[in-house]
Short mmCIF file of C-alpha atoms in Angstrom, two decimals:
data_model
loop_
_atom_site.label_atom_id
_atom_site.label_comp_id
_atom_site.label_asym_id
_atom_site.label_seq_id
_atom_site.Cartn_x
_atom_site.Cartn_y
_atom_site.Cartn_z
CA UNK A 209 -20.20 7.02 20.33
CA UNK A 210 -22.43 7.28 17.27
CA UNK A 211 -21.15 9.80 14.75
CA UNK A 212 -23.45 9.36 11.78
CA UNK A 213 -24.16 13.08 11.91
CA UNK A 214 -20.64 13.71 10.60
CA UNK A 215 -20.16 13.60 6.83
CA UNK A 216 -16.72 12.39 5.76
CA UNK A 217 -15.61 12.09 2.13
CA UNK A 218 -12.43 10.37 0.95
CA UNK A 219 -11.15 11.50 -2.47
CA UNK A 220 -8.75 9.23 -4.37
CA UNK A 221 -8.10 7.62 -7.76
CA UNK A 222 -7.85 4.16 -9.33
CA UNK A 223 -6.19 4.60 -12.70
CA UNK A 224 -3.85 2.49 -14.81
CA UNK A 225 -1.18 5.17 -14.24
CA UNK A 226 -1.48 5.29 -10.45
CA UNK A 227 -1.42 1.70 -9.27
CA UNK A 228 -3.36 0.40 -6.28
CA UNK A 229 -1.55 1.71 -3.20
CA UNK A 230 -3.63 4.87 -2.78
CA UNK A 231 -6.87 3.04 -3.45
CA UNK A 232 -6.01 0.23 -1.02
CA UNK A 233 -5.30 2.52 1.87
CA UNK A 234 -8.36 4.67 1.16
CA UNK A 235 -10.52 1.55 1.20
CA UNK A 236 -8.92 0.71 4.54
CA UNK A 237 -9.54 4.23 5.85
CA UNK A 238 -13.18 4.12 4.76
CA UNK A 239 -13.64 0.75 6.46
CA UNK A 240 -12.07 2.06 9.68
CA UNK A 241 -14.28 5.14 9.74
CA UNK A 242 -17.44 3.13 9.09
CA UNK A 243 -16.47 0.73 11.89
CA UNK A 244 -16.40 3.80 14.15
CA UNK A 245 -19.91 4.82 13.10
CA UNK A 246 -18.82 7.59 10.76
CA UNK A 247 -20.83 8.28 7.61
CA UNK A 248 -17.98 7.87 5.13
CA UNK A 249 -18.19 8.08 1.34
CA UNK A 250 -15.41 7.16 -1.07
CA UNK A 251 -15.11 9.54 -4.05
CA UNK A 252 -13.24 7.78 -6.82
CA UNK A 253 -11.78 8.87 -10.13
CA UNK A 254 -11.29 5.63 -12.02
CA UNK A 255 -10.82 4.17 -15.47
CA UNK A 256 -11.58 0.72 -16.88
CA UNK A 257 -8.25 -0.81 -15.84
CA UNK A 258 -9.62 -1.88 -12.44
CA UNK A 259 -12.94 -3.70 -12.34
CA UNK A 260 -15.18 -3.30 -9.28
CA UNK A 261 -12.34 -2.22 -6.96
CA UNK A 262 -14.47 -1.13 -4.01
CA UNK A 263 -17.04 -3.88 -3.49
CA UNK A 264 -16.53 -3.71 0.29
CA UNK A 265 -17.51 -0.02 0.53
CA UNK A 266 -21.25 0.76 0.70
CA UNK A 267 -21.09 4.40 -0.45
CA UNK A 268 -18.98 5.16 -3.52
CA UNK A 269 -19.27 8.10 -5.92
CA UNK A 270 -17.38 8.00 -9.20
CA UNK A 271 -16.32 11.04 -11.22
CA UNK A 272 -13.20 13.01 -12.10
CA UNK A 273 -13.02 15.14 -8.99
CA UNK A 274 -9.70 16.61 -10.19
CA UNK A 275 -11.65 18.60 -12.77
CA UNK A 276 -12.10 21.91 -10.92
CA UNK A 277 -15.51 22.75 -12.40
CA UNK A 278 -16.90 19.29 -11.64
CA UNK A 279 -15.41 19.44 -8.15
CA UNK A 280 -16.92 22.85 -7.36
CA UNK A 281 -20.35 21.67 -8.48
CA UNK A 282 -19.97 18.63 -6.25
CA UNK A 283 -18.83 20.65 -3.24
CA UNK A 284 -21.76 23.05 -3.56
CA UNK A 285 -24.22 20.16 -3.44
CA UNK A 286 -22.68 18.30 -0.47
CA UNK A 287 -22.14 19.31 3.12
CA UNK A 288 -18.79 17.86 4.16
CA UNK A 289 -17.35 17.96 7.66
CA UNK A 290 -14.02 16.26 6.94
CA UNK A 291 -12.40 15.49 3.60
CA UNK A 292 -9.44 13.19 3.05
CA UNK A 293 -7.54 13.56 -0.22
CA UNK A 294 -5.06 10.91 -1.39
CA UNK A 295 -3.73 11.61 -4.87
CA UNK A 296 -0.68 11.37 -7.09
CA UNK A 297 -2.20 13.81 -9.54
CA UNK A 298 -4.35 16.54 -7.96
CA UNK A 299 -2.84 20.01 -8.22
CA UNK A 300 -2.84 22.59 -5.39
CA UNK A 301 -5.96 24.34 -6.70
CA UNK A 302 -7.98 21.17 -6.11
CA UNK A 303 -6.84 20.98 -2.49
CA UNK A 304 -7.55 24.66 -1.95
CA UNK A 305 -11.08 24.30 -3.34
CA UNK A 306 -11.81 21.38 -1.02
CA UNK A 307 -10.21 23.13 1.94
CA UNK A 308 -12.42 26.19 1.43
CA UNK A 309 -15.57 24.04 1.51
CA UNK A 310 -15.00 21.72 4.47
CA UNK A 311 -14.47 22.00 8.19
CA UNK A 312 -11.30 19.86 8.14
CA UNK A 313 -9.02 18.74 5.32
CA UNK A 314 -6.66 15.80 5.76
CA UNK A 315 -4.04 15.43 3.01
CA UNK A 316 -2.66 11.89 2.73
CA UNK A 317 0.91 12.23 1.52
CA UNK A 318 3.93 10.01 0.79
CA UNK A 319 6.72 12.34 -0.21
CA UNK A 320 5.85 16.00 0.41
CA UNK A 321 4.41 16.01 -3.11
CA UNK A 322 3.04 19.58 -3.10
CA UNK A 323 2.51 22.51 -0.72
CA UNK A 324 -0.77 21.64 0.99
CA UNK A 325 -3.26 24.28 2.21
CA UNK A 326 -2.16 26.07 5.35
CA UNK A 327 -3.71 24.54 8.47
CA UNK A 328 -4.73 21.32 6.76
CA UNK A 329 -3.61 18.07 8.38
CA UNK A 330 -0.95 15.95 6.68
CA UNK A 331 -1.30 12.21 7.24
CA UNK A 332 1.70 10.18 6.09
CA UNK A 333 0.54 6.66 6.96
CA UNK A 334 3.60 4.65 7.84
CA UNK A 335 7.31 5.30 8.17
CA UNK A 336 7.66 7.87 5.39
CA UNK A 337 6.85 11.07 7.27
CA UNK A 338 9.75 10.58 9.65
CA UNK A 339 12.18 11.31 6.84
CA UNK A 340 10.59 14.46 5.39
CA UNK A 341 11.13 18.03 6.58
CA UNK A 342 7.51 19.13 6.72
CA UNK A 343 6.81 22.68 7.85
CA UNK A 344 5.15 21.91 11.18
CA UNK A 345 4.22 25.56 11.67
CA UNK A 346 2.13 25.37 8.50
CA UNK A 347 0.62 21.88 8.81
CA UNK A 348 0.26 19.40 11.68
CA UNK A 349 1.72 16.05 10.59
CA UNK A 350 0.72 12.58 11.74
CA UNK A 351 2.93 9.67 10.77
CA UNK A 352 4.27 6.36 12.06
CA UNK A 353 3.23 2.74 12.36
CA UNK A 354 0.11 3.60 14.34
CA UNK A 355 -1.22 5.43 11.26
CA UNK A 356 -0.71 2.61 8.77
CA UNK A 357 -3.95 2.01 6.91
CA UNK A 358 -4.61 -1.71 6.61
CA UNK A 359 -7.63 -3.28 4.98
CA UNK A 360 -9.93 -5.13 7.34
CA UNK A 361 -8.64 -8.70 6.75
CA UNK A 362 -5.17 -7.54 7.77
CA UNK A 363 -6.47 -5.88 10.94
CA UNK A 364 -8.21 -9.01 12.14
CA UNK A 365 -6.55 -11.29 14.68
CA UNK A 366 -4.83 -14.30 13.14
CA UNK A 367 -1.79 -16.44 13.83
CA UNK A 368 1.41 -16.05 11.85
CA UNK A 369 2.17 -19.06 9.66
CA UNK A 370 4.94 -21.38 10.86
CA UNK A 371 8.47 -20.67 9.66
CA UNK A 372 9.56 -23.82 7.81
CA UNK A 373 13.06 -25.25 7.71
CA UNK A 374 13.13 -24.84 3.93
CA UNK A 375 11.54 -22.30 1.61
CA UNK A 376 8.94 -24.10 -0.45
CA UNK A 377 7.05 -21.11 -1.89
CA UNK A 378 7.77 -17.51 -2.89
CA UNK A 379 5.23 -14.76 -3.56
CA UNK A 380 5.97 -11.99 -6.09
CA UNK A 381 3.77 -8.89 -5.87
CA UNK A 382 4.62 -5.60 -7.56
CA UNK A 383 1.30 -3.80 -7.05
CA UNK A 384 -1.22 -2.68 -9.63
CA UNK A 385 1.29 -1.97 -12.39
CA UNK A 386 4.68 -3.31 -13.38
CA UNK A 387 5.96 -0.25 -15.20
CA UNK A 388 9.61 -1.28 -14.76
CA UNK A 389 8.92 -4.76 -16.19
CA UNK A 390 10.39 -6.38 -13.08
CA UNK A 391 8.13 -9.41 -12.74
CA UNK A 392 9.45 -11.25 -15.84
CA UNK A 393 13.04 -10.62 -14.68
CA UNK A 394 12.29 -11.82 -11.16
CA UNK A 395 10.45 -14.88 -12.42
CA UNK A 396 13.33 -15.74 -14.75
CA UNK A 397 15.73 -15.68 -11.78
CA UNK A 398 13.42 -17.78 -9.62
CA UNK A 399 12.72 -20.32 -12.35
CA UNK A 400 16.43 -20.72 -13.06
CA UNK A 401 17.80 -20.75 -9.51
CA UNK A 402 14.85 -22.18 -7.54
CA UNK A 403 13.06 -24.53 -9.95
CA UNK A 404 11.53 -26.65 -7.19
CA UNK A 405 10.11 -23.70 -5.25
CA UNK A 406 6.45 -22.84 -5.85
CA UNK A 407 6.16 -19.37 -7.33
CA UNK A 408 2.97 -17.39 -6.68
CA UNK A 409 2.80 -14.37 -8.99
CA UNK A 410 0.23 -11.60 -8.45
CA UNK A 411 -0.82 -9.93 -11.69
CA UNK A 412 -1.99 -6.35 -11.14
CA UNK A 413 -5.00 -4.99 -13.03
CA UNK A 414 -2.88 -2.60 -15.12
CA UNK A 415 -0.09 -5.03 -16.08
CA UNK A 416 0.77 -4.75 -19.77
CA UNK A 417 3.49 -7.42 -19.78
CA UNK A 418 1.50 -10.58 -19.10
CA UNK A 419 2.83 -12.34 -22.20
CA UNK A 420 6.42 -11.71 -21.05
CA UNK A 421 5.55 -13.10 -17.62
CA UNK A 422 3.92 -16.19 -19.09
CA UNK A 423 7.04 -16.96 -21.11
CA UNK A 424 9.02 -17.25 -17.88
CA UNK A 425 6.65 -19.59 -16.07
CA UNK A 426 7.27 -23.26 -15.36
CA UNK A 427 5.07 -25.99 -13.86
CA UNK A 428 5.81 -24.58 -10.39
CA UNK A 429 4.38 -21.15 -11.24
CA UNK A 430 0.86 -19.93 -10.61
CA UNK A 431 -0.49 -16.56 -11.72
CA UNK A 432 -3.15 -14.78 -9.62
CA UNK A 433 -5.44 -12.02 -10.88
CA UNK A 434 -8.27 -10.01 -9.33
CA UNK A 435 -7.60 -10.96 -5.70
CA UNK A 436 -9.72 -9.32 -3.01
CA UNK A 437 -8.25 -8.43 0.39
CA UNK A 438 -9.15 -11.75 2.02
CA UNK A 439 -7.70 -13.76 -0.87
CA UNK A 440 -4.54 -11.64 -0.81
CA UNK A 441 -4.08 -12.14 2.91
CA UNK A 442 -4.62 -15.89 2.59
CA UNK A 443 -2.15 -16.09 -0.28
CA UNK A 444 0.44 -14.17 1.74
CA UNK A 445 0.02 -16.52 4.66
CA UNK A 446 0.44 -19.55 2.41
CA UNK A 447 4.00 -18.69 1.32
CA UNK A 448 7.38 -18.78 3.02
CA UNK A 449 8.87 -15.65 1.48
CA UNK A 450 7.80 -12.65 -0.58
CA UNK A 451 9.37 -10.33 -3.13
CA UNK A 452 7.46 -7.06 -3.09
CA UNK A 453 7.46 -3.49 -4.31
CA UNK A 454 8.18 -0.97 -1.57
CA UNK A 455 4.73 0.52 -1.07
CA UNK A 456 1.55 -0.34 0.83
CA UNK A 457 1.95 -4.10 0.38
CA UNK A 458 5.01 -4.11 2.62
CA UNK A 459 2.79 -3.34 5.62
CA UNK A 460 0.32 -6.07 4.70
CA UNK A 461 3.14 -8.59 4.42
CA UNK A 462 4.62 -7.40 7.71
CA UNK A 463 1.25 -7.76 9.42
CA UNK A 464 1.01 -11.27 7.95
CA UNK A 465 4.44 -12.17 9.34
CA UNK A 466 6.04 -12.94 5.98
CA UNK A 467 9.80 -12.35 5.49
CA UNK A 468 10.36 -10.34 2.34
CA UNK A 469 12.73 -8.79 -0.14
CA UNK A 470 11.62 -5.21 -0.78
CA UNK A 471 12.27 -3.57 -4.15
CA UNK A 472 11.95 0.21 -4.45
CA UNK A 473 10.04 0.76 -7.70
CA UNK A 474 9.21 4.47 -7.50
CA UNK A 475 10.75 7.46 -5.71
CA UNK A 476 7.83 8.04 -3.34
CA UNK A 477 8.64 4.70 -1.63
CA UNK A 478 11.97 6.05 -0.36
CA UNK A 479 10.75 7.10 3.10
CA UNK A 480 8.83 3.88 3.59
CA UNK A 481 11.92 1.85 2.73
CA UNK A 482 14.15 3.97 4.97
CA UNK A 483 11.79 3.14 7.82
CA UNK A 484 12.09 -0.59 7.20
CA UNK A 485 15.86 -0.24 7.16
CA UNK A 486 15.79 1.66 10.45
CA UNK A 487 13.54 -1.05 11.88
CA UNK A 488 16.20 -3.67 11.13
CA UNK A 489 15.04 -5.06 7.78
CA UNK A 490 17.85 -4.85 5.22
CA UNK A 491 16.73 -7.23 2.45
CA UNK A 492 16.09 -4.21 0.25
CA UNK A 493 16.98 -3.26 -3.33
CA UNK A 494 16.95 0.49 -3.92
CA UNK A 495 15.71 2.15 -7.08
CA UNK A 496 19.19 3.30 -8.10
CA UNK A 497 20.52 -0.27 -7.83
CA UNK A 498 18.02 -1.95 -10.16
CA UNK A 499 20.72 -2.37 -12.81
CA UNK A 500 22.14 -5.02 -10.44
CA UNK A 501 18.76 -6.63 -9.73
CA UNK A 502 19.85 -10.14 -10.66
CA UNK A 503 22.89 -10.30 -8.38
CA UNK A 504 21.27 -8.43 -5.49
CA UNK A 505 18.10 -10.52 -5.56
CA UNK A 506 20.13 -13.73 -5.58
CA UNK A 507 22.15 -12.44 -2.63
CA UNK A 508 19.07 -11.60 -0.56
CA UNK A 509 17.29 -14.84 -1.43
CA UNK A 510 20.36 -16.90 -0.54
CA UNK A 511 20.58 -15.12 2.81
CA UNK A 512 16.90 -15.68 3.56
CA UNK A 513 17.14 -19.36 2.70
CA UNK A 514 18.79 -19.63 6.10
CA UNK A 515 16.20 -20.79 8.64
CA UNK A 516 17.66 -18.74 11.50
CA UNK A 517 17.65 -15.55 9.41
CA UNK A 518 13.97 -16.00 8.69
CA UNK A 519 13.26 -16.64 12.37
CA UNK A 520 15.02 -13.38 13.22
CA UNK A 521 13.04 -11.61 10.49
CA UNK A 522 9.80 -12.94 12.00
CA UNK A 523 10.74 -11.53 15.41
CA UNK A 524 11.08 -8.09 13.85
CA UNK A 525 7.72 -8.42 12.10
CA UNK A 526 6.03 -9.32 15.39
CA UNK A 527 6.38 -5.62 16.27
CA UNK A 528 4.25 -4.57 13.29
CA UNK A 529 0.96 -4.34 15.10
CA UNK A 530 -1.52 -1.86 13.69
CA UNK A 531 -2.22 0.33 16.70
CA UNK A 532 -5.48 2.17 16.47
CA UNK A 533 -4.88 5.84 15.87
CA UNK A 534 -7.40 8.65 16.17
CA UNK A 535 -8.32 9.19 12.54
CA UNK A 536 -9.82 12.57 11.92
CA UNK A 537 -13.52 12.98 11.32
#
């Protein structure tokens, strides 16, 4: 059914302080809506830390929509049927202003960050919403694997890579920022303990520790910058194991069939990680255990060196199929 008469706007941010998780899933959401013949526009507050982050989206508007005066001017000049808002930073007044101007407001949330407008929809895309005590009388909540927002290359049909007898390559991806300076520490461990394993390191656009990372590289290390979704998927499928932060990338790795060690790097990943644990994946390092990163990472890597453990991991990941949910427009 053609729905170009509906006007949908997706508000999010791409800043050095916010990483890439929110942007990635809003790109995915915009792609999904467009594929269903919805006139969708991405509204982006960005800085210079991320260059051309939305090349795949035809309609993008850029301004600081979290400035209430600028937002109100924008809302008065646009007729919006449905608005999605995905933000680490927007305060309740911003949500209330949008809610008052649109037919339907969908608040994308990870961790019950604020009190959202009464009657607005809360979308917690993934496991996280199962572990939060939302007030269901105030807001309808949609959460679970069927609501995971994957970029188009990860929603396409492709075969999982073969599980090899030995691990020959490890991917390290911590998202858009490495605020805890984990990548140099991880790379030091890998270079020392697994010198013959190829190490593929993804450098996020807001990394400020590249020199520290470079000091830990060896001739089996390759650094990757500025990867688009296709390149990221292909890189994931080229490795035998991944070490990842606990956010959006976990779902992309799961969809790619790649066994992984998940590191919680920020509190809003807690629900997501609890869901992976409940699903049977226990190669996880929690935020409060990062002081023992070296020993815990070695323990998980040693366990996953076992071929049968990785086969069992793959069987779990086979259940991570992005079911098509009814996204709201």
